[in-house]
């Protein structure tokens, strides 16, 4: 009953959506018209801004209520929420999943890494300070993390194998507006989009951060809000 902010797809083709009505809904597109919604998940107390599917089939969501919730759809209706992850002091905007199941979340107060195998209350295993974060968390194939910035128009590259306080290994500058989305191209390069109406292509194999921006893609005349990589390697962006 509110704006839909985020979508994710299960391996079996079901779809998950999160909304400003504070709920998540699971949709089975094989059902008859009008019967596609097979579950409504309630528990968040504010707008839901991000969702992702965990490797074990569970679901994680982030909300303007400053929390993330983990859901097990094998549970009975009303009992699907099995964990609430607290620690952020501001809106949770993005969530991404490591291949091993660890979770990284981005909020206005910074970045947090969660290990869902830890005991309740101890799931947060790292807190990364990212000033002016406003969206875009992506896990690279080598399991480094790249995050977008706000008005400063910068990206940060994190190596979580480093000691606490030393995880940020590079700051990538070049955009002049808020960065909302970051994707990885199949060739390993990174693409970001921004409120400066452009996309930028980054080669993280370059040694110097100043050399990592290898192309600026212009053509839009307003905020570039989203993008995907086509299977043939082309990029589709929307503004």
C-alpha atoms as a PDB file:
ATOM      1  CA  UNK A   1       0.000   0.000   0.000  1.00  0.00           C
ATOM      2  CA  UNK A   2       3.048   2.256  -0.193  1.00  0.00           C
ATOM      3  CA  UNK A   3       5.887   3.022  -2.567  1.00  0.00           C
ATOM      4  CA  UNK A   4       7.910  -0.088  -3.506  1.00  0.00           C
ATOM      5  CA  UNK A   5      11.609   0.619  -2.951  1.00  0.00           C
ATOM      6  CA  UNK A   6      13.420  -2.660  -3.562  1.00  0.00           C
ATOM      7  CA  UNK A   7      13.162  -6.047  -5.251  1.00  0.00           C
ATOM      8  CA  UNK A   8      15.073  -9.323  -5.141  1.00  0.00           C
ATOM      9  CA  UNK A   9      14.631 -12.620  -6.971  1.00  0.00           C
ATOM     10  CA  UNK A  10      14.837 -16.095  -5.427  1.00  0.00           C
ATOM     11  CA  UNK A  11      16.667 -18.830  -7.380  1.00  0.00           C
ATOM     12  CA  UNK A  12      13.311 -20.523  -8.033  1.00  0.00           C
ATOM     13  CA  UNK A  13      11.882 -17.374  -9.637  1.00  0.00           C
ATOM     14  CA  UNK A  14       9.817 -16.039  -6.743  1.00  0.00           C
ATOM     15  CA  UNK A  15      10.097 -12.300  -6.186  1.00  0.00           C
ATOM     16  CA  UNK A  16      10.549 -10.356  -2.949  1.00  0.00           C
ATOM     17  CA  UNK A  17       9.517  -6.703  -2.597  1.00  0.00           C
ATOM     18  CA  UNK A  18       9.958  -4.126   0.163  1.00  0.00           C
ATOM     19  CA  UNK A  19       7.780  -1.071   0.613  1.00  0.00           C
ATOM     20  CA  UNK A  20       7.080   2.139   2.487  1.00  0.00           C
ATOM     21  CA  UNK A  21       4.070   0.312   3.950  1.00  0.00           C
ATOM     22  CA  UNK A  22       6.650  -1.364   6.298  1.00  0.00           C
ATOM     23  CA  UNK A  23       6.077  -4.834   4.838  1.00  0.00           C
ATOM     24  CA  UNK A  24       7.829  -7.280   2.553  1.00  0.00           C
ATOM     25  CA  UNK A  25       5.815  -9.398   0.153  1.00  0.00           C
ATOM     26  CA  UNK A  26       6.729 -12.665  -1.552  1.00  0.00           C
ATOM     27  CA  UNK A  27       5.271 -13.225  -5.022  1.00  0.00           C
ATOM     28  CA  UNK A  28       4.931 -16.483  -6.968  1.00  0.00           C
ATOM     29  CA  UNK A  29       4.451 -15.564 -10.609  1.00  0.00           C
ATOM     30  CA  UNK A  30       3.319 -19.102 -11.449  1.00  0.00           C
ATOM     31  CA  UNK A  31       0.095 -18.504  -9.514  1.00  0.00           C
ATOM     32  CA  UNK A  32      -3.182 -17.404 -11.093  1.00  0.00           C
ATOM     33  CA  UNK A  33      -3.688 -13.644 -11.574  1.00  0.00           C
ATOM     34  CA  UNK A  34      -4.606 -12.044  -8.267  1.00  0.00           C
ATOM     35  CA  UNK A  35      -3.117 -14.891  -6.231  1.00  0.00           C
ATOM     36  CA  UNK A  36       0.576 -14.156  -6.809  1.00  0.00           C
ATOM     37  CA  UNK A  37       1.218 -12.755  -3.296  1.00  0.00           C
ATOM     38  CA  UNK A  38       1.936 -15.811  -1.153  1.00  0.00           C
ATOM     39  CA  UNK A  39       3.335 -14.139   1.989  1.00  0.00           C
ATOM     40  CA  UNK A  40       3.404 -10.759   3.724  1.00  0.00           C
ATOM     41  CA  UNK A  41       6.202 -10.226   6.255  1.00  0.00           C
ATOM     42  CA  UNK A  42       5.577  -7.687   9.007  1.00  0.00           C
ATOM     43  CA  UNK A  43       7.848  -6.459  11.792  1.00  0.00           C
ATOM     44  CA  UNK A  44       9.660  -3.364  10.592  1.00  0.00           C
ATOM     45  CA  UNK A  45       8.334  -0.108  12.038  1.00  0.00           C
ATOM     46  CA  UNK A  46       9.325   2.189   9.173  1.00  0.00           C
ATOM     47  CA  UNK A  47       9.914   2.198   5.408  1.00  0.00           C
ATOM     48  CA  UNK A  48      11.836  -0.793   4.004  1.00  0.00           C
ATOM     49  CA  UNK A  49      14.637   0.367   1.702  1.00  0.00           C
ATOM     50  CA  UNK A  50      16.672  -2.751   0.804  1.00  0.00           C
ATOM     51  CA  UNK A  51      16.314  -6.517   0.575  1.00  0.00           C
ATOM     52  CA  UNK A  52      18.561  -9.432  -0.356  1.00  0.00           C
ATOM     53  CA  UNK A  53      18.397 -13.231  -0.508  1.00  0.00           C
ATOM     54  CA  UNK A  54      20.893 -15.143   1.650  1.00  0.00           C
ATOM     55  CA  UNK A  55      22.651 -18.281   0.299  1.00  0.00           C
ATOM     56  CA  UNK A  56      20.515 -20.488   2.567  1.00  0.00           C
ATOM     57  CA  UNK A  57      17.302 -19.051   1.109  1.00  0.00           C
ATOM     58  CA  UNK A  58      16.545 -16.801   4.045  1.00  0.00           C
ATOM     59  CA  UNK A  59      15.824 -13.110   3.487  1.00  0.00           C
ATOM     60  CA  UNK A  60      17.371  -9.961   4.956  1.00  0.00           C
ATOM     61  CA  UNK A  61      15.867  -6.490   4.857  1.00  0.00           C
ATOM     62  CA  UNK A  62      16.949  -3.007   5.931  1.00  0.00           C
ATOM     63  CA  UNK A  63      14.712  -0.185   7.023  1.00  0.00           C
ATOM     64  CA  UNK A  64      14.383   3.446   8.026  1.00  0.00           C
ATOM     65  CA  UNK A  65      13.804   2.020  11.538  1.00  0.00           C
ATOM     66  CA  UNK A  66      17.656   1.675  11.709  1.00  0.00           C
ATOM     67  CA  UNK A  67      17.551  -2.120  11.790  1.00  0.00           C
ATOM     68  CA  UNK A  68      17.972  -5.165   9.591  1.00  0.00           C
ATOM     69  CA  UNK A  69      15.752  -8.211   9.943  1.00  0.00           C
ATOM     70  CA  UNK A  70      16.408 -11.823   8.951  1.00  0.00           C
ATOM     71  CA  UNK A  71      13.420 -13.864   7.788  1.00  0.00           C
ATOM     72  CA  UNK A  72      12.978 -17.643   7.413  1.00  0.00           C
ATOM     73  CA  UNK A  73      10.138 -18.298   4.994  1.00  0.00           C
ATOM     74  CA  UNK A  74       9.949 -21.936   6.097  1.00  0.00           C
ATOM     75  CA  UNK A  75       8.433 -20.754   9.380  1.00  0.00           C
ATOM     76  CA  UNK A  76       4.693 -20.378   9.983  1.00  0.00           C
ATOM     77  CA  UNK A  77       2.974 -17.131   9.022  1.00  0.00           C
ATOM     78  CA  UNK A  78       3.778 -14.429  11.573  1.00  0.00           C
ATOM     79  CA  UNK A  79       6.868 -16.247  12.850  1.00  0.00           C
ATOM     80  CA  UNK A  80       9.163 -15.686   9.872  1.00  0.00           C
ATOM     81  CA  UNK A  81      11.360 -13.008  11.531  1.00  0.00           C
ATOM     82  CA  UNK A  82      14.148 -14.896  13.310  1.00  0.00           C
ATOM     83  CA  UNK A  83      16.594 -12.069  14.051  1.00  0.00           C
ATOM     84  CA  UNK A  84      16.725  -8.288  14.303  1.00  0.00           C
ATOM     85  CA  UNK A  85      20.171  -6.747  13.785  1.00  0.00           C
ATOM     86  CA  UNK A  86      20.638  -3.499  15.682  1.00  0.00           C
ATOM     87  CA  UNK A  87      23.615  -1.177  15.854  1.00  0.00           C
ATOM     88  CA  UNK A  88      23.030   1.380  13.138  1.00  0.00           C
ATOM     89  CA  UNK A  89      21.899   4.731  14.469  1.00  0.00           C
ATOM     90  CA  UNK A  90      20.419   5.890  11.175  1.00  0.00           C
ATOM     91  CA  UNK A  91      18.495   4.716   8.113  1.00  0.00           C
ATOM     92  CA  UNK A  92      19.667   1.448   6.540  1.00  0.00           C
ATOM     93  CA  UNK A  93      19.812   2.043   2.791  1.00  0.00           C
ATOM     94  CA  UNK A  94      21.664  -0.914   1.271  1.00  0.00           C
ATOM     95  CA  UNK A  95      22.542  -4.521   1.965  1.00  0.00           C
ATOM     96  CA  UNK A  96      24.822  -6.964   0.123  1.00  0.00           C
ATOM     97  CA  UNK A  97      25.800 -10.585   0.757  1.00  0.00           C
ATOM     98  CA  UNK A  98      29.269 -12.169   0.772  1.00  0.00           C
ATOM     99  CA  UNK A  99      29.503 -15.612  -0.891  1.00  0.00           C
ATOM    100  CA  UNK A 100      29.941 -17.189   2.542  1.00  0.00           C
ATOM    101  CA  UNK A 101      26.792 -15.571   3.887  1.00  0.00           C
ATOM    102  CA  UNK A 102      28.187 -12.609   5.821  1.00  0.00           C
ATOM    103  CA  UNK A 103      26.237  -9.400   5.300  1.00  0.00           C
ATOM    104  CA  UNK A 104      27.391  -5.840   4.703  1.00  0.00           C
ATOM    105  CA  UNK A 105      24.942  -3.002   5.260  1.00  0.00           C
ATOM    106  CA  UNK A 106      25.173   0.667   4.404  1.00  0.00           C
ATOM    107  CA  UNK A 107      23.432   3.331   6.465  1.00  0.00           C
ATOM    108  CA  UNK A 108      23.688   7.069   6.922  1.00  0.00           C
ATOM    109  CA  UNK A 109      25.924   6.424   9.952  1.00  0.00           C
ATOM    110  CA  UNK A 110      28.369   4.197   8.040  1.00  0.00           C
ATOM    111  CA  UNK A 111      28.988   0.594   7.018  1.00  0.00           C
ATOM    112  CA  UNK A 112      28.593  -2.535   9.161  1.00  0.00           C
ATOM    113  CA  UNK A 113      29.555  -6.162   8.571  1.00  0.00           C
ATOM    114  CA  UNK A 114      27.430  -8.898  10.156  1.00  0.00           C
ATOM    115  CA  UNK A 115      28.141 -12.583  10.763  1.00  0.00           C
ATOM    116  CA  UNK A 116      24.778 -14.279  11.140  1.00  0.00           C
ATOM    117  CA  UNK A 117      26.379 -17.385  12.650  1.00  0.00           C
ATOM    118  CA  UNK A 118      27.310 -15.443  15.779  1.00  0.00           C
ATOM    119  CA  UNK A 119      25.157 -15.399  18.895  1.00  0.00           C
ATOM    120  CA  UNK A 120      22.289 -12.864  18.983  1.00  0.00           C
ATOM    121  CA  UNK A 121      23.601  -9.406  19.775  1.00  0.00           C
ATOM    122  CA  UNK A 122      27.119 -10.245  18.604  1.00  0.00           C
ATOM    123  CA  UNK A 123      26.418 -10.443  14.871  1.00  0.00           C
ATOM    124  CA  UNK A 124      28.116  -7.105  14.069  1.00  0.00           C
ATOM    125  CA  UNK A 125      31.788  -7.962  13.502  1.00  0.00           C
ATOM    126  CA  UNK A 126      32.979  -4.672  11.969  1.00  0.00           C
ATOM    127  CA  UNK A 127      31.852  -1.044  11.855  1.00  0.00           C
ATOM    128  CA  UNK A 128      33.391   1.038   9.073  1.00  0.00           C
ATOM    129  CA  UNK A 129      33.159   4.800   9.236  1.00  0.00           C
ATOM    130  CA  UNK A 130      31.999   6.301   5.958  1.00  0.00           C
ATOM    131  CA  UNK A 131      31.149   9.959   6.304  1.00  0.00           C
ATOM    132  CA  UNK A 132      28.210  11.180   4.217  1.00  0.00           C
ATOM    133  CA  UNK A 133      27.273   7.707   3.001  1.00  0.00           C
ATOM    134  CA  UNK A 134      24.078   7.780   0.975  1.00  0.00           C
ATOM    135  CA  UNK A 135      23.970   4.589  -1.006  1.00  0.00           C
ATOM    136  CA  UNK A 136      25.690   1.933  -3.057  1.00  0.00           C
ATOM    137  CA  UNK A 137      27.301  -1.135  -1.443  1.00  0.00           C
ATOM    138  CA  UNK A 138      28.882  -3.744  -3.710  1.00  0.00           C
ATOM    139  CA  UNK A 139      31.007  -6.800  -2.931  1.00  0.00           C
ATOM    140  CA  UNK A 140      33.784  -7.394  -5.449  1.00  0.00           C
ATOM    141  CA  UNK A 141      34.786 -10.855  -6.718  1.00  0.00           C
ATOM    142  CA  UNK A 142      37.882 -10.763  -4.439  1.00  0.00           C
ATOM    143  CA  UNK A 143      35.514  -9.933  -1.514  1.00  0.00           C
ATOM    144  CA  UNK A 144      36.700  -6.387  -1.099  1.00  0.00           C
ATOM    145  CA  UNK A 145      33.813  -3.936  -0.652  1.00  0.00           C
ATOM    146  CA  UNK A 146      33.158  -0.695  -2.514  1.00  0.00           C
ATOM    147  CA  UNK A 147      30.713   1.918  -1.239  1.00  0.00           C
ATOM    148  CA  UNK A 148      29.299   5.144  -2.617  1.00  0.00           C
ATOM    149  CA  UNK A 149      29.329   8.552  -1.000  1.00  0.00           C
ATOM    150  CA  UNK A 150      27.035  11.527  -0.712  1.00  0.00           C
ATOM    151  CA  UNK A 151      27.659  15.141  -1.637  1.00  0.00           C
ATOM    152  CA  UNK A 152      31.413  14.577  -1.820  1.00  0.00           C
ATOM    153  CA  UNK A 153      30.859  12.307  -4.832  1.00  0.00           C
ATOM    154  CA  UNK A 154      33.481   9.747  -3.813  1.00  0.00           C
ATOM    155  CA  UNK A 155      33.687   5.968  -3.537  1.00  0.00           C
ATOM    156  CA  UNK A 156      35.579   4.061  -0.878  1.00  0.00           C
ATOM    157  CA  UNK A 157      37.317   0.716  -1.314  1.00  0.00           C
ATOM    158  CA  UNK A 158      37.515  -1.513   1.767  1.00  0.00           C
ATOM    159  CA  UNK A 159      39.671  -4.573   2.462  1.00  0.00           C
ATOM    160  CA  UNK A 160      38.178  -6.390   5.428  1.00  0.00           C
ATOM    161  CA  UNK A 161      41.266  -8.539   5.883  1.00  0.00           C
ATOM    162  CA  UNK A 162      43.040  -5.452   7.225  1.00  0.00           C
ATOM    163  CA  UNK A 163      43.124  -4.608  10.911  1.00  0.00           C
ATOM    164  CA  UNK A 164      40.395  -2.505  12.513  1.00  0.00           C
ATOM    165  CA  UNK A 165      40.709   1.116  11.427  1.00  0.00           C
ATOM    166  CA  UNK A 166      42.778   0.259   8.359  1.00  0.00           C
ATOM    167  CA  UNK A 167      40.079  -1.321   6.198  1.00  0.00           C
ATOM    168  CA  UNK A 168      39.711   1.664   3.834  1.00  0.00           C
ATOM    169  CA  UNK A 169      42.442   1.191   1.221  1.00  0.00           C
ATOM    170  CA  UNK A 170      41.414   3.808  -1.353  1.00  0.00           C
ATOM    171  CA  UNK A 171      39.113   6.788  -1.884  1.00  0.00           C
ATOM    172  CA  UNK A 172      38.027   7.216  -5.509  1.00  0.00           C
ATOM    173  CA  UNK A 173      37.145  10.776  -6.427  1.00  0.00           C
ATOM    174  CA  UNK A 174      35.737  12.134  -9.657  1.00  0.00           C
ATOM    175  CA  UNK A 175      31.968  12.409  -9.391  1.00  0.00           C
ATOM    176  CA  UNK A 176      30.580  15.784  -8.377  1.00  0.00           C
ATOM    177  CA  UNK A 177      27.237  14.514  -7.099  1.00  0.00           C
ATOM    178  CA  UNK A 178      25.687  11.912  -4.828  1.00  0.00           C
ATOM    179  CA  UNK A 179      26.502   8.314  -5.830  1.00  0.00           C
ATOM    180  CA  UNK A 180      23.515   6.005  -5.530  1.00  0.00           C
ATOM    181  CA  UNK A 181      24.530   2.756  -7.221  1.00  0.00           C
ATOM    182  CA  UNK A 182      27.681   0.726  -7.911  1.00  0.00           C
ATOM    183  CA  UNK A 183      27.843  -2.439 -10.043  1.00  0.00           C
ATOM    184  CA  UNK A 184      30.613  -4.810 -11.083  1.00  0.00           C
ATOM    185  CA  UNK A 185      31.141  -5.516 -14.783  1.00  0.00           C
ATOM    186  CA  UNK A 186      31.974  -9.131 -15.769  1.00  0.00           C
ATOM    187  CA  UNK A 187      35.504  -8.029 -16.678  1.00  0.00           C
ATOM    188  CA  UNK A 188      36.065  -6.902 -13.072  1.00  0.00           C
ATOM    189  CA  UNK A 189      35.770  -3.188 -13.623  1.00  0.00           C
ATOM    190  CA  UNK A 190      33.364  -1.135 -11.499  1.00  0.00           C
ATOM    191  CA  UNK A 191      30.684   1.269 -12.702  1.00  0.00           C
ATOM    192  CA  UNK A 192      29.126   4.018 -10.589  1.00  0.00           C
ATOM    193  CA  UNK A 193      26.299   6.433 -11.284  1.00  0.00           C
ATOM    194  CA  UNK A 194      25.646   9.815  -9.799  1.00  0.00           C
ATOM    195  CA  UNK A 195      23.620  12.948  -9.375  1.00  0.00           C
ATOM    196  CA  UNK A 196      26.124  14.649 -11.666  1.00  0.00           C
ATOM    197  CA  UNK A 197      24.239  12.948 -14.568  1.00  0.00           C
ATOM    198  CA  UNK A 198      27.147  10.645 -15.467  1.00  0.00           C
ATOM    199  CA  UNK A 199      28.406   7.106 -15.042  1.00  0.00           C
ATOM    200  CA  UNK A 200      32.067   6.404 -14.387  1.00  0.00           C
ATOM    201  CA  UNK A 201      34.110   3.293 -15.130  1.00  0.00           C
ATOM    202  CA  UNK A 202      36.840   2.361 -12.645  1.00  0.00           C
ATOM    203  CA  UNK A 203      39.768  -0.051 -12.982  1.00  0.00           C
ATOM    204  CA  UNK A 204      40.663  -1.106  -9.437  1.00  0.00           C
ATOM    205  CA  UNK A 205      43.826  -2.833 -10.645  1.00  0.00           C
ATOM    206  CA  UNK A 206      45.482   0.538 -11.106  1.00  0.00           C
ATOM    207  CA  UNK A 207      47.953   1.271  -8.326  1.00  0.00           C
ATOM    208  CA  UNK A 208      47.078   4.939  -7.778  1.00  0.00           C
ATOM    209  CA  UNK A 209      43.481   5.937  -6.919  1.00  0.00           C
ATOM    210  CA  UNK A 210      43.809   8.976  -9.204  1.00  0.00           C
ATOM    211  CA  UNK A 211      44.348   6.634 -12.162  1.00  0.00           C
ATOM    212  CA  UNK A 212      41.423   4.300 -11.461  1.00  0.00           C
ATOM    213  CA  UNK A 213      38.753   6.310 -13.326  1.00  0.00           C
ATOM    214  CA  UNK A 214      39.223   5.222 -16.936  1.00  0.00           C
ATOM    215  CA  UNK A 215      36.024   6.548 -18.543  1.00  0.00           C
ATOM    216  CA  UNK A 216      33.154   8.961 -17.932  1.00  0.00           C
ATOM    217  CA  UNK A 217      29.880   8.106 -19.669  1.00  0.00           C
ATOM    218  CA  UNK A 218      27.782  11.166 -20.463  1.00  0.00           C
ATOM    219  CA  UNK A 219      24.410  11.587 -22.151  1.00  0.00           C
ATOM    220  CA  UNK A 220      21.845  11.729 -19.369  1.00  0.00           C
ATOM    221  CA  UNK A 221      20.654  15.199 -18.396  1.00  0.00           C
ATOM    222  CA  UNK A 222      19.444  14.390 -14.882  1.00  0.00           C
ATOM    223  CA  UNK A 223      20.310  12.215 -11.865  1.00  0.00           C
ATOM    224  CA  UNK A 224      21.286   8.683 -12.954  1.00  0.00           C
ATOM    225  CA  UNK A 225      19.354   6.542 -10.456  1.00  0.00           C
ATOM    226  CA  UNK A 226      19.932   2.917 -11.452  1.00  0.00           C
ATOM    227  CA  UNK A 227      21.764   0.584 -13.810  1.00  0.00           C
ATOM    228  CA  UNK A 228      22.259  -3.089 -14.642  1.00  0.00           C
ATOM    229  CA  UNK A 229      24.818  -5.026 -16.644  1.00  0.00           C
ATOM    230  CA  UNK A 230      23.348  -6.949 -19.584  1.00  0.00           C
ATOM    231  CA  UNK A 231      24.625 -10.531 -20.023  1.00  0.00           C
ATOM    232  CA  UNK A 232      26.458  -9.447 -23.189  1.00  0.00           C
ATOM    233  CA  UNK A 233      28.447  -6.857 -21.181  1.00  0.00           C
ATOM    234  CA  UNK A 234      26.556  -3.747 -22.169  1.00  0.00           C
ATOM    235  CA  UNK A 235      25.244  -1.469 -19.392  1.00  0.00           C
ATOM    236  CA  UNK A 236      21.695  -0.143 -19.142  1.00  0.00           C
ATOM    237  CA  UNK A 237      21.201   3.033 -17.081  1.00  0.00           C
ATOM    238  CA  UNK A 238      18.095   5.002 -16.169  1.00  0.00           C
ATOM    239  CA  UNK A 239      17.734   8.615 -15.128  1.00  0.00           C
END
